mmCIF file of C-alpha atoms in Angstrom:
data_model
loop_
_atom_site.group_PDB
_atom_site.id
_atom_site.type_symbol
_atom_site.label_atom_id
_atom_site.label_comp_id
_atom_site.label_asym_id
_atom_site.label_seq_id
_atom_site.Cartn_x
_atom_site.Cartn_y
_atom_site.Cartn_z
ATOM 1 C CA GLU A 1 95.900 97.873 122.681
ATOM 2 C CA ALA A 2 94.655 94.621 121.207
ATOM 3 C CA GLY A 3 93.644 94.731 117.553
ATOM 4 C CA VAL A 4 90.437 93.757 115.796
ATOM 5 C CA ALA A 5 89.963 89.995 116.056
ATOM 6 C CA GLN A 6 88.277 87.980 113.317
ATOM 7 C CA SER A 7 87.555 84.311 112.850
ATOM 8 C CA PRO A 8 87.772 82.028 111.070
ATOM 9 C CA ARG A 9 90.806 82.978 108.980
ATOM 10 C CA TYR A 10 89.751 80.840 106.026
ATOM 11 C CA LYS A 11 86.530 79.102 105.019
ATOM 12 C CA ILE A 12 85.622 76.942 102.035
ATOM 13 C CA ILE A 13 81.966 76.054 101.493
ATOM 14 C CA GLU A 14 79.772 74.793 98.699
ATOM 15 C CA LYS A 15 77.250 77.076 97.053
ATOM 16 C CA ARG A 16 73.870 77.200 98.789
ATOM 17 C CA GLN A 17 75.473 76.437 102.148
ATOM 18 C CA SER A 18 75.494 78.949 104.966
ATOM 19 C CA VAL A 19 78.486 80.518 106.723
ATOM 20 C CA ALA A 20 79.083 82.910 109.614
ATOM 21 C CA PHE A 21 81.991 85.175 110.464
ATOM 22 C CA TRP A 22 82.823 86.698 113.820
ATOM 23 C CA CYS A 23 84.467 89.995 114.737
ATOM 24 C CA ASN A 24 85.560 91.484 118.053
ATOM 25 C CA PRO A 25 86.483 95.174 117.700
ATOM 26 C CA ILE A 26 88.978 97.186 119.700
ATOM 27 C CA SER A 27 87.717 97.866 123.195
ATOM 28 C CA GLY A 28 85.925 101.194 123.377
ATOM 29 C CA HIS A 29 85.393 101.522 119.630
ATOM 30 C CA ALA A 30 81.743 102.344 119.133
ATOM 31 C CA THR A 31 81.672 101.938 115.361
ATOM 32 C CA LEU A 32 82.088 98.582 113.641
ATOM 33 C CA TYR A 33 82.219 97.946 109.911
ATOM 34 C CA TRP A 34 82.012 94.894 107.688
ATOM 35 C CA TYR A 35 83.679 95.202 104.297
ATOM 36 C CA GLN A 36 83.734 92.813 101.356
ATOM 37 C CA GLN A 37 86.904 92.780 99.264
ATOM 38 C CA ILE A 38 86.730 90.885 95.998
ATOM 39 C CA LEU A 39 90.080 89.931 94.490
ATOM 40 C CA GLY A 40 91.647 92.880 92.681
ATOM 41 C CA GLN A 41 89.248 95.468 94.078
ATOM 42 C CA GLY A 42 89.125 97.875 96.984
ATOM 43 C CA PRO A 43 87.050 97.065 100.064
ATOM 44 C CA LYS A 44 83.310 97.737 99.753
ATOM 45 C CA LEU A 45 81.269 98.619 102.829
ATOM 46 C CA LEU A 46 78.520 96.095 103.575
ATOM 47 C CA ILE A 47 77.223 97.344 106.906
ATOM 48 C CA GLN A 48 78.168 99.844 109.590
ATOM 49 C CA PHE A 49 77.092 99.710 113.236
ATOM 50 C CA GLN A 50 77.150 102.497 115.787
ATOM 51 C CA ASN A 51 77.075 100.640 119.105
ATOM 52 C CA ASN A 52 74.360 98.035 118.442
ATOM 53 C CA GLY A 53 72.389 100.069 115.894
ATOM 54 C CA VAL A 54 72.737 99.934 112.100
ATOM 55 C CA VAL A 55 73.968 103.204 110.548
ATOM 56 C CA ASP A 56 74.342 102.085 106.921
ATOM 57 C CA ASP A 57 73.451 98.791 105.261
ATOM 58 C CA SER A 58 72.645 100.143 101.809
ATOM 59 C CA GLN A 59 75.080 97.789 100.049
ATOM 60 C CA LEU A 60 74.241 94.672 102.029
ATOM 61 C CA PRO A 61 72.446 92.026 99.898
ATOM 62 C CA LYS A 62 69.713 91.554 102.453
ATOM 63 C CA ASP A 63 68.140 88.560 100.718
ATOM 64 C CA ARG A 64 71.151 86.467 101.729
ATOM 65 C CA PHE A 65 73.348 88.500 104.070
ATOM 66 C CA SER A 66 72.572 89.408 107.662
ATOM 67 C CA ALA A 67 74.592 90.936 110.460
ATOM 68 C CA GLU A 68 74.102 91.697 114.094
ATOM 69 C CA ARG A 69 75.982 93.369 116.885
ATOM 70 C CA LEU A 70 74.341 92.343 120.092
ATOM 71 C CA LYS A 71 75.346 94.312 123.191
ATOM 72 C CA GLY A 72 77.282 96.734 121.005
ATOM 73 C CA VAL A 73 80.550 94.790 121.147
ATOM 74 C CA ASP A 74 81.294 91.815 118.925
ATOM 75 C CA SER A 75 79.474 91.144 115.683
ATOM 76 C CA THR A 76 78.587 88.295 113.353
ATOM 77 C CA LEU A 77 78.043 88.392 109.600
ATOM 78 C CA LYS A 78 76.076 85.549 108.027
ATOM 79 C CA ILE A 79 75.541 84.464 104.443
ATOM 80 C CA GLN A 80 72.669 82.104 103.662
ATOM 81 C CA PRO A 81 72.628 80.694 101.037
ATOM 82 C CA ALA A 82 76.071 81.426 99.613
ATOM 83 C CA LYS A 83 76.681 82.026 95.911
ATOM 84 C CA LEU A 84 79.871 81.649 93.902
ATOM 85 C CA GLU A 85 80.186 85.450 93.620
ATOM 86 C CA ASP A 86 80.383 85.736 97.416
ATOM 87 C CA SER A 87 83.950 84.449 97.246
ATOM 88 C CA ALA A 88 85.943 87.304 98.768
ATOM 89 C CA VAL A 89 87.774 88.464 101.854
ATOM 90 C CA TYR A 90 85.432 89.767 104.548
ATOM 91 C CA LEU A 91 87.092 92.458 106.601
ATOM 92 C CA CYS A 92 85.944 93.820 109.909
ATOM 93 C CA ALA A 93 87.107 97.240 111.081
ATOM 94 C CA SER A 94 86.394 99.484 114.024
ATOM 95 C CA SER A 95 86.803 103.133 114.864
ATOM 96 C CA ARG A 96 86.285 105.311 117.889
ATOM 97 C CA THR A 97 83.962 107.705 116.072
ATOM 98 C CA THR A 98 81.237 107.421 113.471
ATOM 99 C CA GLY A 99 82.540 107.460 109.902
ATOM 100 C CA GLY A 100 86.076 106.648 110.976
ATOM 101 C CA ILE A 101 87.119 110.276 110.944
ATOM 102 C CA ASP A 102 89.807 109.454 113.491
ATOM 103 C CA GLY A 103 91.023 106.470 111.535
ATOM 104 C CA TYR A 104 90.142 102.823 111.104
ATOM 105 C CA THR A 105 91.731 99.634 112.400
ATOM 106 C CA PHE A 106 91.152 96.516 110.329
ATOM 107 C CA GLY A 107 91.178 92.884 111.336
ATOM 108 C CA SER A 108 93.077 90.249 109.352
ATOM 109 C CA GLY A 109 89.953 89.231 107.457
ATOM 110 C CA THR A 110 88.204 85.977 106.618
ATOM 111 C CA ARG A 111 88.927 84.572 103.182
ATOM 112 C CA LEU A 112 85.789 82.847 101.889
ATOM 113 C CA THR A 113 85.844 80.511 98.914
ATOM 114 C CA VAL A 114 82.515 79.270 97.564
ATOM 115 C CA VAL A 115 82.802 76.242 95.281
ATOM 116 C CA GLY B 1 78.420 109.901 95.748
ATOM 117 C CA ILE B 2 82.065 110.803 95.968
ATOM 118 C CA GLN B 3 84.415 109.190 93.453
ATOM 119 C CA VAL B 4 87.968 108.129 94.316
ATOM 120 C CA GLU B 5 90.537 107.462 91.612
ATOM 121 C CA GLN B 6 94.030 106.153 92.217
ATOM 122 C CA SER B 7 96.983 106.118 89.861
ATOM 123 C CA PRO B 8 98.923 104.359 88.617
ATOM 124 C CA PRO B 9 96.994 101.080 88.920
ATOM 125 C CA ASP B 10 100.219 99.068 88.868
ATOM 126 C CA LEU B 11 103.819 99.971 89.611
ATOM 127 C CA ILE B 12 107.038 97.966 89.483
ATOM 128 C CA LEU B 13 110.131 99.421 91.123
ATOM 129 C CA GLN B 14 113.708 98.398 91.598
ATOM 130 C CA GLU B 15 114.686 98.306 95.246
ATOM 131 C CA GLY B 16 116.008 101.702 96.299
ATOM 132 C CA ALA B 17 113.890 103.699 93.849
ATOM 133 C CA ASN B 18 111.438 106.423 94.832
ATOM 134 C CA SER B 19 107.787 106.630 93.797
ATOM 135 C CA THR B 20 104.691 108.799 94.035
ATOM 136 C CA LEU B 21 101.163 107.435 94.239
ATOM 137 C CA ARG B 22 98.208 109.687 93.568
ATOM 138 C CA CYS B 23 94.620 109.811 94.829
ATOM 139 C CA ASN B 24 92.043 112.118 93.240
ATOM 140 C CA PHE B 25 88.607 112.642 94.782
ATOM 141 C CA SER B 26 85.555 114.309 93.345
ATOM 142 C CA ASP B 27 84.204 116.223 96.364
ATOM 143 C CA SER B 28 85.418 117.877 99.538
ATOM 144 C CA VAL B 29 86.426 115.438 102.268
ATOM 145 C CA ASN B 30 86.501 115.411 106.049
ATOM 146 C CA ASN B 31 88.923 112.543 106.241
ATOM 147 C CA LEU B 32 91.464 110.879 103.979
ATOM 148 C CA GLN B 33 93.484 107.841 104.880
ATOM 149 C CA TRP B 34 96.217 105.875 103.160
ATOM 150 C CA PHE B 35 96.392 102.140 103.784
ATOM 151 C CA HIS B 36 98.903 99.468 102.838
ATOM 152 C CA GLN B 37 97.567 95.966 102.240
ATOM 153 C CA ASN B 38 100.401 93.496 102.544
ATOM 154 C CA PRO B 39 100.606 90.284 100.508
ATOM 155 C CA TRP B 40 98.885 88.427 103.374
ATOM 156 C CA GLY B 41 95.863 90.722 103.105
ATOM 157 C CA GLN B 42 96.304 92.759 106.264
ATOM 158 C CA LEU B 43 95.287 96.415 105.882
ATOM 159 C CA ILE B 44 97.533 98.782 107.804
ATOM 160 C CA ASN B 45 96.687 102.435 108.328
ATOM 161 C CA LEU B 46 99.626 104.550 107.112
ATOM 162 C CA PHE B 47 98.336 108.095 107.405
ATOM 163 C CA TYR B 48 95.262 109.977 108.492
ATOM 164 C CA ILE B 49 95.682 113.129 106.424
ATOM 165 C CA PRO B 50 92.624 115.239 105.503
ATOM 166 C CA SER B 51 95.007 118.108 104.673
ATOM 167 C CA GLY B 52 98.653 119.090 104.916
ATOM 168 C CA THR B 53 101.774 116.942 104.956
ATOM 169 C CA LYS B 54 102.907 114.144 107.238
ATOM 170 C CA GLN B 55 106.005 111.990 107.303
ATOM 171 C CA ASN B 56 106.724 108.627 108.835
ATOM 172 C CA GLY B 57 110.178 107.270 108.069
ATOM 173 C CA ARG B 58 110.537 106.632 104.340
ATOM 174 C CA LEU B 59 106.868 107.419 103.727
ATOM 175 C CA SER B 60 105.246 110.800 103.486
ATOM 176 C CA ALA B 61 101.872 112.054 102.346
ATOM 177 C CA THR B 62 100.466 115.360 101.206
ATOM 178 C CA THR B 63 96.807 116.246 100.781
ATOM 179 C CA VAL B 64 95.757 119.398 98.943
ATOM 180 C CA ALA B 65 92.106 119.479 99.911
ATOM 181 C CA THR B 66 91.272 122.552 97.819
ATOM 182 C CA GLU B 67 92.485 120.771 94.682
ATOM 183 C CA ARG B 68 91.037 117.414 95.715
ATOM 184 C CA TYR B 69 94.071 115.189 95.588
ATOM 185 C CA SER B 70 96.515 113.426 97.842
ATOM 186 C CA LEU B 71 99.984 112.038 97.158
ATOM 187 C CA LEU B 72 101.838 109.241 98.897
ATOM 188 C CA TYR B 73 105.630 109.297 98.538
ATOM 189 C CA ILE B 74 107.762 106.214 99.055
ATOM 190 C CA SER B 75 111.499 106.828 99.178
ATOM 191 C CA SER B 76 114.269 104.243 98.975
ATOM 192 C CA SER B 77 111.723 101.490 98.366
ATOM 193 C CA GLN B 78 112.228 98.052 99.904
ATOM 194 C CA THR B 79 110.807 94.678 98.946
ATOM 195 C CA THR B 80 108.639 94.818 102.064
ATOM 196 C CA ASP B 81 106.858 97.838 100.585
ATOM 197 C CA SER B 82 105.203 95.529 98.042
ATOM 198 C CA GLY B 83 101.454 95.208 98.240
ATOM 199 C CA VAL B 84 98.456 97.351 97.450
ATOM 200 C CA TYR B 85 98.113 100.962 98.563
ATOM 201 C CA PHE B 86 94.590 102.258 99.084
ATOM 202 C CA CYS B 87 93.289 105.752 99.508
ATOM 203 C CA ALA B 88 90.024 106.018 101.469
ATOM 204 C CA VAL B 89 87.929 109.152 101.937
ATOM 205 C CA ASN B 90 84.995 110.282 104.031
ATOM 206 C CA SER B 91 83.011 113.219 102.705
ATOM 207 C CA GLY B 92 81.057 113.994 105.850
ATOM 208 C CA GLY B 93 78.539 111.205 105.801
ATOM 209 C CA PHE B 94 78.786 107.880 107.545
ATOM 210 C CA LYS B 95 80.508 106.056 104.719
ATOM 211 C CA THR B 96 84.207 105.831 103.890
ATOM 212 C CA ILE B 97 84.887 105.088 100.227
ATOM 213 C CA PHE B 98 87.989 103.220 99.061
ATOM 214 C CA GLY B 99 89.739 103.673 95.754
ATOM 215 C CA ALA B 100 90.678 100.677 93.609
ATOM 216 C CA GLY B 101 94.265 100.782 94.834
ATOM 217 C CA THR B 102 97.791 100.911 93.392
ATOM 218 C CA ARG B 103 99.540 97.537 93.213
ATOM 219 C CA LEU B 104 103.239 97.959 93.958
ATOM 220 C CA PHE B 105 105.924 95.344 93.398
ATOM 221 C CA VAL B 106 109.456 96.123 94.494
ATOM 222 C CA LYS B 107 112.150 93.958 92.909
ATOM 223 C CA ALA B 108 115.289 93.010 94.815
#
């Protein structure tokens, strides 16, 4: 089966600019996750979708971050305006069941640098 | 919420050596996974192991759920094993929590 697709692979922007990332999960996976991984740390969950509904967005900085999953398939994550501390790798993952009890599959990530 | 601690934080091995990585968690779990993040950043699922023992080639994992820990064994390490190993747990809610990882470097 095809993996989780993410784009772009790399992005460099200036602070206060906006940026968007795209993710296409594995076909048939109902649950989609966006994680933020800061250098030297483990991934931190930003938002979790079950089909096109939000299950958990408790750690999403909603004043600047937004995400949507229209039609319950692919998803976009947006940052507006970006701050220096948003520099990180943004990982998308999908799983067949809620909570990833059957295991996750991760995309290759988008490495964001804010200068 | 559940806490996940991994040890050691860093590990340097000579090629061919064996190692054991540990993951402690503070509450009962429904799911525990081990991931390898390669130097290019790709996270690869190694094991889904909420309890018991599994083996895949030179890697094996054991989770003792009643004592709240899991171990990842790497035998005859190779330079391609370098990277960061993460333990991730789900305690029954919607959220999977990752540990801080063990950074492994295998020298040729």
